[in-house]
Coordinates of N, CA and C in Angstrom, one line a residue:
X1 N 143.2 -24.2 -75.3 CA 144.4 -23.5 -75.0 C 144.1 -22.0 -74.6
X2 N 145.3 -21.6 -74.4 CA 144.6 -19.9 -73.5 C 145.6 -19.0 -74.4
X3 N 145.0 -17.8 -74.8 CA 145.7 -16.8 -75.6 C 145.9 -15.4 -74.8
X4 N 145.6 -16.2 -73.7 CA 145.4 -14.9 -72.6 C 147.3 -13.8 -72.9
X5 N 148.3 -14.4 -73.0 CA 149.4 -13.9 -72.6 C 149.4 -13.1 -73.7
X6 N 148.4 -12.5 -75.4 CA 149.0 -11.9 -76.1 C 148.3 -10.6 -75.4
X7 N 147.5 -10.8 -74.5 CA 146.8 -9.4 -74.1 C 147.9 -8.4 -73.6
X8 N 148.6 -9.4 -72.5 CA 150.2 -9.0 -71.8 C 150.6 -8.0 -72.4
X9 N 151.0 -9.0 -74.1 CA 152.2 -8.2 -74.8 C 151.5 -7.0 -75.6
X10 N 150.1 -7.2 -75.4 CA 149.6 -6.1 -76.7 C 149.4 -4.7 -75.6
X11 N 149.0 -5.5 -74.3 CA 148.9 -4.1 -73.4 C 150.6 -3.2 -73.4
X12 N 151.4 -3.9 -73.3 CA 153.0 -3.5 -72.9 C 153.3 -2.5 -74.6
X13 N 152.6 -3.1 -75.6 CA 153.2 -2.2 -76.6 C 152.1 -0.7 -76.8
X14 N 150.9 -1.2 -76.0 CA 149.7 0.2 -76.2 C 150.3 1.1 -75.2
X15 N 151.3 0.8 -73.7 CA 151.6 1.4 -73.3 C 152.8 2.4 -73.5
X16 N 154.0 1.2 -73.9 CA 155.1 1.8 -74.3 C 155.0 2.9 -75.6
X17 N 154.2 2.3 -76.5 CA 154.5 3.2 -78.3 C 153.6 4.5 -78.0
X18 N 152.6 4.5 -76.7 CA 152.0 6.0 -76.4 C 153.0 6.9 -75.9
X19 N 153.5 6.4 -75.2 CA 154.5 7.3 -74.3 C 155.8 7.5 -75.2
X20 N 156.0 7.1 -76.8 CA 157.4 7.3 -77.2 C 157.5 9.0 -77.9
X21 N 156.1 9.1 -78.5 CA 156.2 10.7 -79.5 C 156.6 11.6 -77.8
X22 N 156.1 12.0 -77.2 CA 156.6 12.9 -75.9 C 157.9 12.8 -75.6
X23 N 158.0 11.3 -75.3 CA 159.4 11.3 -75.0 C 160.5 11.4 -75.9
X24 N 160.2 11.2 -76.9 CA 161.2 11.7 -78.3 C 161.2 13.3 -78.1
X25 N 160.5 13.8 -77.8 CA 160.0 15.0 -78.4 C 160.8 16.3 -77.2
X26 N 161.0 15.3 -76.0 CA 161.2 16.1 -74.9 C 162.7 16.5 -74.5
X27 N 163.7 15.5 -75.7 CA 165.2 15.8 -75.7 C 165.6 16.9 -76.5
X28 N 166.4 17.6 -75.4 CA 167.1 18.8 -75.9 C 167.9 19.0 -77.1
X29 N 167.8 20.0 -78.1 CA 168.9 19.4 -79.4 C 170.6 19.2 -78.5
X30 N 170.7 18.4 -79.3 CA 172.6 18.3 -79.2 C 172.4 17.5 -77.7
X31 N 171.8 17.1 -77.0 CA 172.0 16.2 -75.8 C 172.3 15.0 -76.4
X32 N 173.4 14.3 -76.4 CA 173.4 12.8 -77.3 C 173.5 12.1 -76.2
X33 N 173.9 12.1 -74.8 CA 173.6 11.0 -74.2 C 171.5 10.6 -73.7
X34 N 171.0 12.0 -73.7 CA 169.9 11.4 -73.7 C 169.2 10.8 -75.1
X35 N 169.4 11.4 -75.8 CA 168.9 10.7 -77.6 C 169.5 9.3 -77.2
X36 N 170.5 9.1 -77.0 CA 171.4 7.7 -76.4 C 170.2 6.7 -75.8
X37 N 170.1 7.4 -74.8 CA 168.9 6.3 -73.5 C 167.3 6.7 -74.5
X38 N 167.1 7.6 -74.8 CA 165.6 7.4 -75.6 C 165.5 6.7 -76.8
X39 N 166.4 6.8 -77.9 CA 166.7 6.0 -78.9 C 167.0 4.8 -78.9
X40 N 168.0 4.4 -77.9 CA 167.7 2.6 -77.3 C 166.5 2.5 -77.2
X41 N 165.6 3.0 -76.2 CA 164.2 2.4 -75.7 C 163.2 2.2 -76.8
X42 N 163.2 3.5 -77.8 CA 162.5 3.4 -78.7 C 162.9 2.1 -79.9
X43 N 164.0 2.1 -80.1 CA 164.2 1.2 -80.5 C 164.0 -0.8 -80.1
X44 N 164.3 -0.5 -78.9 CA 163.8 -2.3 -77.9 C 162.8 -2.2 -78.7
X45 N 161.4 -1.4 -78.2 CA 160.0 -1.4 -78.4 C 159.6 -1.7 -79.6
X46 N 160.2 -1.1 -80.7 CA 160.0 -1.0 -82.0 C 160.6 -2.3 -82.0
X47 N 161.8 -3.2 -82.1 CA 161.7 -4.8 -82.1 C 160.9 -5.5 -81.5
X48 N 160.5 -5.3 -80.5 CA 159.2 -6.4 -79.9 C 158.1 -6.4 -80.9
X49 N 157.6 -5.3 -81.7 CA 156.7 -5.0 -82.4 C 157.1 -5.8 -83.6
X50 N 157.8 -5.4 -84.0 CA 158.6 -6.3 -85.4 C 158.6 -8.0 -85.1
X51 N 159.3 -8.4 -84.2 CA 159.3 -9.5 -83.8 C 158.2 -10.8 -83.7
X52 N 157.9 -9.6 -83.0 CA 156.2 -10.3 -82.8 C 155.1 -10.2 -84.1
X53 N 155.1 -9.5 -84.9 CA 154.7 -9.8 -86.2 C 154.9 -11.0 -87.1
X54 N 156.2 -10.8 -87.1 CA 157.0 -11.5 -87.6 C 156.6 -12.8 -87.5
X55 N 156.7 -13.3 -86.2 CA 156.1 -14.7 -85.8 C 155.2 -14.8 -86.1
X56 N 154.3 -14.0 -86.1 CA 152.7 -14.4 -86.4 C 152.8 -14.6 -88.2
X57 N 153.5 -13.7 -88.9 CA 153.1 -14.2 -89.9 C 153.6 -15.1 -90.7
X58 N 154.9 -15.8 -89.7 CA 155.3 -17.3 -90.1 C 154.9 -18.5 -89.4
X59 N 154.1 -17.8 -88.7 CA 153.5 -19.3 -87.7 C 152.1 -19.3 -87.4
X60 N 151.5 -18.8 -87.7 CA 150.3 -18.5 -86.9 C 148.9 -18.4 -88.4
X61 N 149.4 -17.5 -88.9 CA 148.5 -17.1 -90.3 C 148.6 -18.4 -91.7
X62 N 149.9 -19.0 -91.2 CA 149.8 -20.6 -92.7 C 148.8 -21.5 -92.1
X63 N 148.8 -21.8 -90.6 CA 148.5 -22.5 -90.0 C 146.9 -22.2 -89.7
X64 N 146.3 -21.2 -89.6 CA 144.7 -20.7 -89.4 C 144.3 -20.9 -91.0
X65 N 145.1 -20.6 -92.2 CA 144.8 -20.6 -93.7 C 144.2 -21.8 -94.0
X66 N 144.9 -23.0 -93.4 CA 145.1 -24.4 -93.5 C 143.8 -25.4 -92.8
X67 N 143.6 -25.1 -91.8 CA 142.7 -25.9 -91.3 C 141.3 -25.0 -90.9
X68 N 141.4 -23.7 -90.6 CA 140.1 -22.8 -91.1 C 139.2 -23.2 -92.1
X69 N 137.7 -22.7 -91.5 CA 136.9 -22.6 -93.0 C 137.2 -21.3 -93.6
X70 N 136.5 -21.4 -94.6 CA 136.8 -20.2 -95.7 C 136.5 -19.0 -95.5
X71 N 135.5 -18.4 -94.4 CA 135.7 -17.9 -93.7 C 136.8 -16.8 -93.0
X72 N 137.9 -17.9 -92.5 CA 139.1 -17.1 -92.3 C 140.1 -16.8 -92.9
X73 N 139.8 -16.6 -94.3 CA 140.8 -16.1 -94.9 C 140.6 -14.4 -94.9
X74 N 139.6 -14.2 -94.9 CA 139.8 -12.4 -95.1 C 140.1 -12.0 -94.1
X75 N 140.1 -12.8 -92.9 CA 140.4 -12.2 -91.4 C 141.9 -11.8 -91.5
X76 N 142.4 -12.9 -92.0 CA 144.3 -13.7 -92.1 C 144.6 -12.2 -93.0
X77 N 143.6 -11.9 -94.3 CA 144.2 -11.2 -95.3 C 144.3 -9.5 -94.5
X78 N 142.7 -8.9 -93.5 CA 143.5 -8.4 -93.2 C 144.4 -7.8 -92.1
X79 N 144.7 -9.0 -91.2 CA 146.2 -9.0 -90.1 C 147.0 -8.7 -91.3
X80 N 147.7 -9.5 -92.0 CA 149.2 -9.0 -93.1 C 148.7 -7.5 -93.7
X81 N 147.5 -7.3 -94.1 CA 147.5 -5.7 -94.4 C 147.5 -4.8 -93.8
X82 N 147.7 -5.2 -92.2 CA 147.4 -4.3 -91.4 C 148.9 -4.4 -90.8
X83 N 149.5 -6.0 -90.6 CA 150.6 -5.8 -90.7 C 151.7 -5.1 -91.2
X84 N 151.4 -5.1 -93.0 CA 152.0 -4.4 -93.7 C 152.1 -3.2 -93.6
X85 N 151.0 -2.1 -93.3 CA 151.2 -0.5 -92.9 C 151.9 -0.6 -92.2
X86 N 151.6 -1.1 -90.7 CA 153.0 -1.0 -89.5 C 154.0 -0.9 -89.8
X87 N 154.3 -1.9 -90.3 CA 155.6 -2.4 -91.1 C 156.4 -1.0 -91.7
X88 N 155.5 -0.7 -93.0 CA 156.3 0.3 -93.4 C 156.3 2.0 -92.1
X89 N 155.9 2.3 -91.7 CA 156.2 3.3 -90.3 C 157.2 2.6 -89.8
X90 N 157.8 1.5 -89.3 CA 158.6 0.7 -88.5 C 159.8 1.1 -88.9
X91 N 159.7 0.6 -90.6 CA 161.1 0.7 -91.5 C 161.2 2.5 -91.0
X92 N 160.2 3.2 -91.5 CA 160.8 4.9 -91.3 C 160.8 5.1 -89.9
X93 N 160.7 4.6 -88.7 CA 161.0 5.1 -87.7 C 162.7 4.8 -87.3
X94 N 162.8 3.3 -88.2 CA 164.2 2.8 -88.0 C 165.0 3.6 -88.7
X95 N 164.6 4.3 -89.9 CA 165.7 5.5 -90.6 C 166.0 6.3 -89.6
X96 N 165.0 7.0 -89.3 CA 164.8 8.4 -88.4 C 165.8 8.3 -87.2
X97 N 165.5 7.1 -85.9 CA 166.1 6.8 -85.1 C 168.0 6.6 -85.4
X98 N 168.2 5.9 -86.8 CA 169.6 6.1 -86.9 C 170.3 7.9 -87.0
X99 N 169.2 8.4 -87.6 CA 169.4 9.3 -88.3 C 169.6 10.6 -87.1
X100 N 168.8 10.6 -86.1 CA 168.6 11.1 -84.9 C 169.8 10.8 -84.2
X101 N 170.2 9.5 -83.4 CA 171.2 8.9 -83.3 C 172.3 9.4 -83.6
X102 N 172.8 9.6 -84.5 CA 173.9 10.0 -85.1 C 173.8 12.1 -85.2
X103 N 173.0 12.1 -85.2 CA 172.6 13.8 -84.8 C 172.5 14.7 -84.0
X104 N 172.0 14.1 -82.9 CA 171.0 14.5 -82.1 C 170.1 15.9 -82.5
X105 N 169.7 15.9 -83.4 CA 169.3 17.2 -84.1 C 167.7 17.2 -84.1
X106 N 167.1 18.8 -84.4 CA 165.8 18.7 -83.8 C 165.1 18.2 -85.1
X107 N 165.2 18.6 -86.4 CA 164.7 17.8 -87.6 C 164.2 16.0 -87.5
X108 N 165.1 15.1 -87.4 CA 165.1 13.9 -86.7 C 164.6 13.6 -85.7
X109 N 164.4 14.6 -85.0 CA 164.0 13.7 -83.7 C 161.9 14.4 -83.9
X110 N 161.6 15.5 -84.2 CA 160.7 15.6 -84.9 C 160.1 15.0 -85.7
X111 N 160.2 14.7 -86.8 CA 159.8 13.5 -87.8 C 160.0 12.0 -86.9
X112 N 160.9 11.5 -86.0 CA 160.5 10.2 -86.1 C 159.5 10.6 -84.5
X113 N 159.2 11.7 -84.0 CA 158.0 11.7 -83.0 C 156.8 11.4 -83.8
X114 N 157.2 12.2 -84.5 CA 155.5 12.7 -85.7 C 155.5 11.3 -86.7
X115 N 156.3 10.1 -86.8 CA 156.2 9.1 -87.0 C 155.4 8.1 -86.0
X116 N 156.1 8.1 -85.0 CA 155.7 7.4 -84.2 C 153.9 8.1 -83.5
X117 N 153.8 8.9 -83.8 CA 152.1 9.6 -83.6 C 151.4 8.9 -84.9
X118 N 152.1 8.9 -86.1 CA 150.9 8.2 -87.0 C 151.0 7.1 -86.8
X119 N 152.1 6.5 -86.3 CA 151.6 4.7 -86.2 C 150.2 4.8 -85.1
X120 N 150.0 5.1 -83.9 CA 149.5 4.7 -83.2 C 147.9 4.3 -83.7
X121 N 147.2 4.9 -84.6 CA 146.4 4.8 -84.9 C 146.2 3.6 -85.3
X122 N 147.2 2.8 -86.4 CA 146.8 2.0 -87.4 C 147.1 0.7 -85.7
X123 N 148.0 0.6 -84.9 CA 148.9 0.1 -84.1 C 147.5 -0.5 -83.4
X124 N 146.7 0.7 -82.6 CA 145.8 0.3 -81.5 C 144.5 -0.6 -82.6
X125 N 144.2 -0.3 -84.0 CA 143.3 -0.5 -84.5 C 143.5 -1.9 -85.0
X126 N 144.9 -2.3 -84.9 CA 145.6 -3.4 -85.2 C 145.2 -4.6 -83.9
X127 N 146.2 -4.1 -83.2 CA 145.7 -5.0 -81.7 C 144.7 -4.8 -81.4
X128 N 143.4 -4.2 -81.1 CA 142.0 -4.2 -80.9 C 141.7 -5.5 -82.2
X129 N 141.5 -5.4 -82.9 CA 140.8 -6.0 -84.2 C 141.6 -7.8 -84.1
X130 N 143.2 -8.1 -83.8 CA 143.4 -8.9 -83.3 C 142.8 -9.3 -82.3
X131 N 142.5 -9.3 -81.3 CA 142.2 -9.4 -80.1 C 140.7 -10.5 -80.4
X132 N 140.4 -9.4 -80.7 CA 138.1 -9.7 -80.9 C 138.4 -10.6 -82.0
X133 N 138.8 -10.7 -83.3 CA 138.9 -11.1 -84.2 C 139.7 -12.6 -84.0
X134 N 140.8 -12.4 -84.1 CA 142.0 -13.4 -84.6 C 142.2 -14.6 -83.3
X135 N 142.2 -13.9 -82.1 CA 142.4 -14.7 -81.0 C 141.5 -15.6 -80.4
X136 N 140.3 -15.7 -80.8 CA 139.2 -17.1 -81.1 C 138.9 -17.9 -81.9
X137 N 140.3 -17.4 -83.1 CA 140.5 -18.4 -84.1 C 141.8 -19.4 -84.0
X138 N 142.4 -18.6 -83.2 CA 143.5 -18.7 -82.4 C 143.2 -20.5 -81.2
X139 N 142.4 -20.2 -80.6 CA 142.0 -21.2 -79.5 C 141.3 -21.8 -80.0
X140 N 140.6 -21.8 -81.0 CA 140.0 -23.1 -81.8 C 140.4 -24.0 -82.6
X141 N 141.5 -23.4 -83.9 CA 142.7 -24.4 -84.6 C 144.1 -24.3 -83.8
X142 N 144.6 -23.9 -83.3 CA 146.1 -23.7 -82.8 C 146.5 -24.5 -81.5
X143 N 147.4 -25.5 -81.9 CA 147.4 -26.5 -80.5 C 148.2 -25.6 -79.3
X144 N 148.3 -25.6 -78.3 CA 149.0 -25.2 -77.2 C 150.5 -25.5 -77.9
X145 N 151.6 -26.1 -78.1 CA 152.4 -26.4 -78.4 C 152.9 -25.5 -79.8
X146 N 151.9 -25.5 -80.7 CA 152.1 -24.6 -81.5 C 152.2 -23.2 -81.1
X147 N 151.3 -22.8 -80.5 CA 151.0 -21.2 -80.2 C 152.6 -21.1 -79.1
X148 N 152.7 -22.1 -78.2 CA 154.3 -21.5 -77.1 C 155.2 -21.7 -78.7
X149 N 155.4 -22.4 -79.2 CA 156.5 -22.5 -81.2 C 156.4 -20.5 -81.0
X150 N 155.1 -20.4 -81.2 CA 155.2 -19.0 -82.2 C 155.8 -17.8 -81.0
X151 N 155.3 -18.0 -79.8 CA 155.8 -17.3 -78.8 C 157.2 -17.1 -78.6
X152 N 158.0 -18.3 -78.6 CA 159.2 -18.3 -78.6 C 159.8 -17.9 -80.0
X153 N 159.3 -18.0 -81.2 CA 160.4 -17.6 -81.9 C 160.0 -15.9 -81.9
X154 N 158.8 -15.3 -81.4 CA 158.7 -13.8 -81.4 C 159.8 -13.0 -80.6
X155 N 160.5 -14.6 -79.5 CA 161.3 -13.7 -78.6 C 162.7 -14.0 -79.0
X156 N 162.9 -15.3 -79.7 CA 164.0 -15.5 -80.1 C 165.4 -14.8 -80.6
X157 N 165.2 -13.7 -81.3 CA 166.0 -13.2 -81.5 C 166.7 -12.0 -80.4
X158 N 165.9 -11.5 -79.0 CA 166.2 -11.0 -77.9 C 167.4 -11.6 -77.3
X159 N 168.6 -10.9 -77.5 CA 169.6 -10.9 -76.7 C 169.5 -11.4 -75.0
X160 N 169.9 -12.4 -74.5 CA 169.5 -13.1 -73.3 C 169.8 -12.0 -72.3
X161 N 170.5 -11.2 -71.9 CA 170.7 -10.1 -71.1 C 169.5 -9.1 -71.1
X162 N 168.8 -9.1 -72.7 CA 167.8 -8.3 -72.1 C 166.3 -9.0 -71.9
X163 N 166.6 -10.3 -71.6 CA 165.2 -11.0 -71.2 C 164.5 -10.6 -70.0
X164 N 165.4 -10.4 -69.0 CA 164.5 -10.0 -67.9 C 163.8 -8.9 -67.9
X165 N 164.7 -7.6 -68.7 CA 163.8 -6.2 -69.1 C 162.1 -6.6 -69.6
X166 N 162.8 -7.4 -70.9 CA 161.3 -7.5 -71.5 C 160.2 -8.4 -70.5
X167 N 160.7 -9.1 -70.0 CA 159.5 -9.9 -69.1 C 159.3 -8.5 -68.2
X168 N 160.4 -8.0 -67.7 CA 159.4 -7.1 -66.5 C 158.0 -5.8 -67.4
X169 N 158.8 -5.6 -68.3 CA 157.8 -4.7 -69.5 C 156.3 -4.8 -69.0
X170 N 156.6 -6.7 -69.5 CA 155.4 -6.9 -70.0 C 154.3 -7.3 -68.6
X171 N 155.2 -7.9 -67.2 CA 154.4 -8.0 -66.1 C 154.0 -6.7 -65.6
X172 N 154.5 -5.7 -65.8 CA 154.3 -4.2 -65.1 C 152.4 -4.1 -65.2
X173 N 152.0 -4.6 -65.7 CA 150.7 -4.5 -66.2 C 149.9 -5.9 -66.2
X174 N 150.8 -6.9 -66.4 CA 150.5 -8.3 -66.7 C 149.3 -8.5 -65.3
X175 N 148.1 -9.5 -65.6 CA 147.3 -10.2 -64.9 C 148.5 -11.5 -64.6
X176 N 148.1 -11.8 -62.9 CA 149.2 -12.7 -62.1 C 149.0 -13.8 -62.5
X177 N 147.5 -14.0 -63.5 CA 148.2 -15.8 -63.6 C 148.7 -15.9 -64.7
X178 N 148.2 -14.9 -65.7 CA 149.1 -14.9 -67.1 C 150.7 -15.0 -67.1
X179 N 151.1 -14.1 -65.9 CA 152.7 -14.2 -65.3 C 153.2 -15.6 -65.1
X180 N 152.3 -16.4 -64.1 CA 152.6 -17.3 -63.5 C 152.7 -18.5 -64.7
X181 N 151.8 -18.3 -65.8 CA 151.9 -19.2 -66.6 C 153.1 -19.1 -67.3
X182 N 153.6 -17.5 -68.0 CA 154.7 -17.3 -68.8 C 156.0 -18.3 -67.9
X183 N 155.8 -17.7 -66.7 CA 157.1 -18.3 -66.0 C 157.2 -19.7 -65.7
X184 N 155.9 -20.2 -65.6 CA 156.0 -21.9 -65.7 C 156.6 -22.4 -66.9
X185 N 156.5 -22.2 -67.5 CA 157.1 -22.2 -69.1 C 158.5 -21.9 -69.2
X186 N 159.0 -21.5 -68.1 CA 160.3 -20.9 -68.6 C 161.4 -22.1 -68.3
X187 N 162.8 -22.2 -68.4 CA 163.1 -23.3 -67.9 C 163.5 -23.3 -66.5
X188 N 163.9 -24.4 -65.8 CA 163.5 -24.4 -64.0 C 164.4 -23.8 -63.8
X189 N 165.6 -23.7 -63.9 CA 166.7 -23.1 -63.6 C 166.4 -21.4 -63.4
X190 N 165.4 -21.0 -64.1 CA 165.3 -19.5 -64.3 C 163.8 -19.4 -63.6
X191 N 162.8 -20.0 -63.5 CA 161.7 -19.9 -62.4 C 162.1 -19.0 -61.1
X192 N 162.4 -19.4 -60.2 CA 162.7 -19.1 -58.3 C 163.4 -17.4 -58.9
X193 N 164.0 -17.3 -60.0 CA 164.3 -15.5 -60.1 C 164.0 -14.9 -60.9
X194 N 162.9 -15.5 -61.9 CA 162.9 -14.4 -62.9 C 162.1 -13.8 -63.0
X195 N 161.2 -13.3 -61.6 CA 159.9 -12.1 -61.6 C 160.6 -11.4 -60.8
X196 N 161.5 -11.5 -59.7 CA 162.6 -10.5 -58.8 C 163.4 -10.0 -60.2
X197 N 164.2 -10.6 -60.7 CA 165.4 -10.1 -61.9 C 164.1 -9.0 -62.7
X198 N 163.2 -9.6 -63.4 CA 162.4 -8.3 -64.6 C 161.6 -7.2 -63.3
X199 N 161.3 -7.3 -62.9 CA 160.1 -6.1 -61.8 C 162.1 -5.1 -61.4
X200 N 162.5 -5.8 -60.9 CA 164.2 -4.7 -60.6 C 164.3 -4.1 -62.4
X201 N 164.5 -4.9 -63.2 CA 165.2 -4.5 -64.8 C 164.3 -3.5 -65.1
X202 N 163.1 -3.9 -65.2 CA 161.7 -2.5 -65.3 C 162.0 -1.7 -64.6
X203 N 162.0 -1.4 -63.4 CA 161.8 -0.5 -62.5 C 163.3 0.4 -63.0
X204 N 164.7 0.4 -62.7 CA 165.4 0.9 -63.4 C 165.6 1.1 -64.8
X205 N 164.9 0.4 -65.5 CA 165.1 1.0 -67.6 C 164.1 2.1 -67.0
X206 N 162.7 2.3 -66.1 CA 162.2 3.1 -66.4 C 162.6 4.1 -65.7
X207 N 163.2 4.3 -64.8 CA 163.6 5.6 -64.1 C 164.5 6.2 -65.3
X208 N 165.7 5.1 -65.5 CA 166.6 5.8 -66.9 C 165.8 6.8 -67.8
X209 N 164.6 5.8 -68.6 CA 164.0 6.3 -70.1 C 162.7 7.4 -69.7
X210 N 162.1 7.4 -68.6 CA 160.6 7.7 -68.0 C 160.8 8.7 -66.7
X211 N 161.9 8.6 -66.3 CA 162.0 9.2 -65.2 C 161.3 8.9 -63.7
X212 N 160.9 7.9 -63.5 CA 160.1 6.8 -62.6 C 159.8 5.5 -63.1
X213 N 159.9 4.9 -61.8 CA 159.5 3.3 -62.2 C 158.2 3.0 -62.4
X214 N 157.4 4.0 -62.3 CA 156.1 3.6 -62.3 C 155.5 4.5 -63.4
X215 N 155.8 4.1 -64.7 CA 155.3 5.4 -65.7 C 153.8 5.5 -66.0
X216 N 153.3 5.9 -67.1 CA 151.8 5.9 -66.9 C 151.7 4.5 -67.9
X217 N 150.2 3.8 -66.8 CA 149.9 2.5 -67.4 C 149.2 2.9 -68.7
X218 N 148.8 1.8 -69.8 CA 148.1 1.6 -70.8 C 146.7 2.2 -70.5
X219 N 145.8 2.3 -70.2 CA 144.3 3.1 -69.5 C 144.7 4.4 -68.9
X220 N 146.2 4.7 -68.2 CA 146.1 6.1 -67.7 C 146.0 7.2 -68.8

């Protein structure tokens, strides 16, 4: 089976969670319609991150525990420890963000920048170490069928209105066959539009949040 599509989603979050401390950082106090449009975005991102843990740690880590040699258990132990730090930065960026939100004030919006700057560390050292690590353990016990299970329920909870955003997110950067695969998978009804619908939904969330459609890639 191919694990190629978690690269997609891990590129889309190395890109997006770099560019959030700046852009947190760059709203005026007392402007609440832009805290408005930056505190949505921050917030989407910050659930795909959540989400996508989430799945992995109910689908993906019982399941490598189980048919792995013994071996993989320190690997399994530490994804969840490494999950866990995120985790707790996630919960405090989600205070901050309400807290900001409701403020627009420069306290709040300071602290959850300077939040979102300490995640990155544990974040990139997270997905890198997945990647090399977990994702060859991944294509060796995990059937195809299983791993699309864990895929979908990471997106499951996404409001259907904002599906095309997130696919276009994640194509903005995506390799074309990894695309082509996501979208073969999708159901037929939604194939023939749903790389026109996300590449439009991207290109406008980012003029809104970024101020261009074309913000800076993951390597820029």
């Amino acid at each position: 089976m191919s694990t190629r599509e978690m690269y997609m989603v891990h590129t889309m979050l190395r890109r997006e969670f770099s560019l959030l401390p700046a852009l947190v950082r760059e709203v005026g106090a007392g402007d609440r319609e832009r805290v408005g449009v930056v505190a949505g975005h921050a917030e989407l991102v910050a659930s795909v991150l959540h989400h996508h843990h989430a799945a992995e740690d109910a689908y993906l880590w019982p399941v490598l525990l189980e048919r792995g040699p013994e071996e993989i258990a320190p690997v399994v132990r530490s994804m969840e420890e490494q999950h866990a730090g995120v985790a707790r930065l996630y919960t405090e960026a989600t205070a901050l963000l309400d807290e900001w939100r409701h403020s627009a004030a420069v306290g709040p919006r300071d602290a959850l920048a300077g939040t979102f700057e300490e995640l990155l560390p544990p974040l990139y050292e997270h997905l890198g170490d997945e990647e090399r690590r977990v994702l060859p353990l991944i294509d060796r016990y995990i059937t195809l069928d299983e791993w699309d299970r864990s895929v979908q329920e990471g997106g499951k909870d996404t409001p259907q209105e904002l599906l095309p955003l997130m696919f276009g997110m994640m194509m903005y950067e995506g390799d074309p066959g990894i695309v082509a695969r996501a979208v073969a998978n999708m159901p037929p009804e939604v194939r023939p539009v749903i790389e026109q619908a996300a590449g439009e939904a991207f290109r406008a969330h980012s003029r809104r949040v970024h101020g261009t459609a074309t913000p800076r890639r993951s390597t820029g």
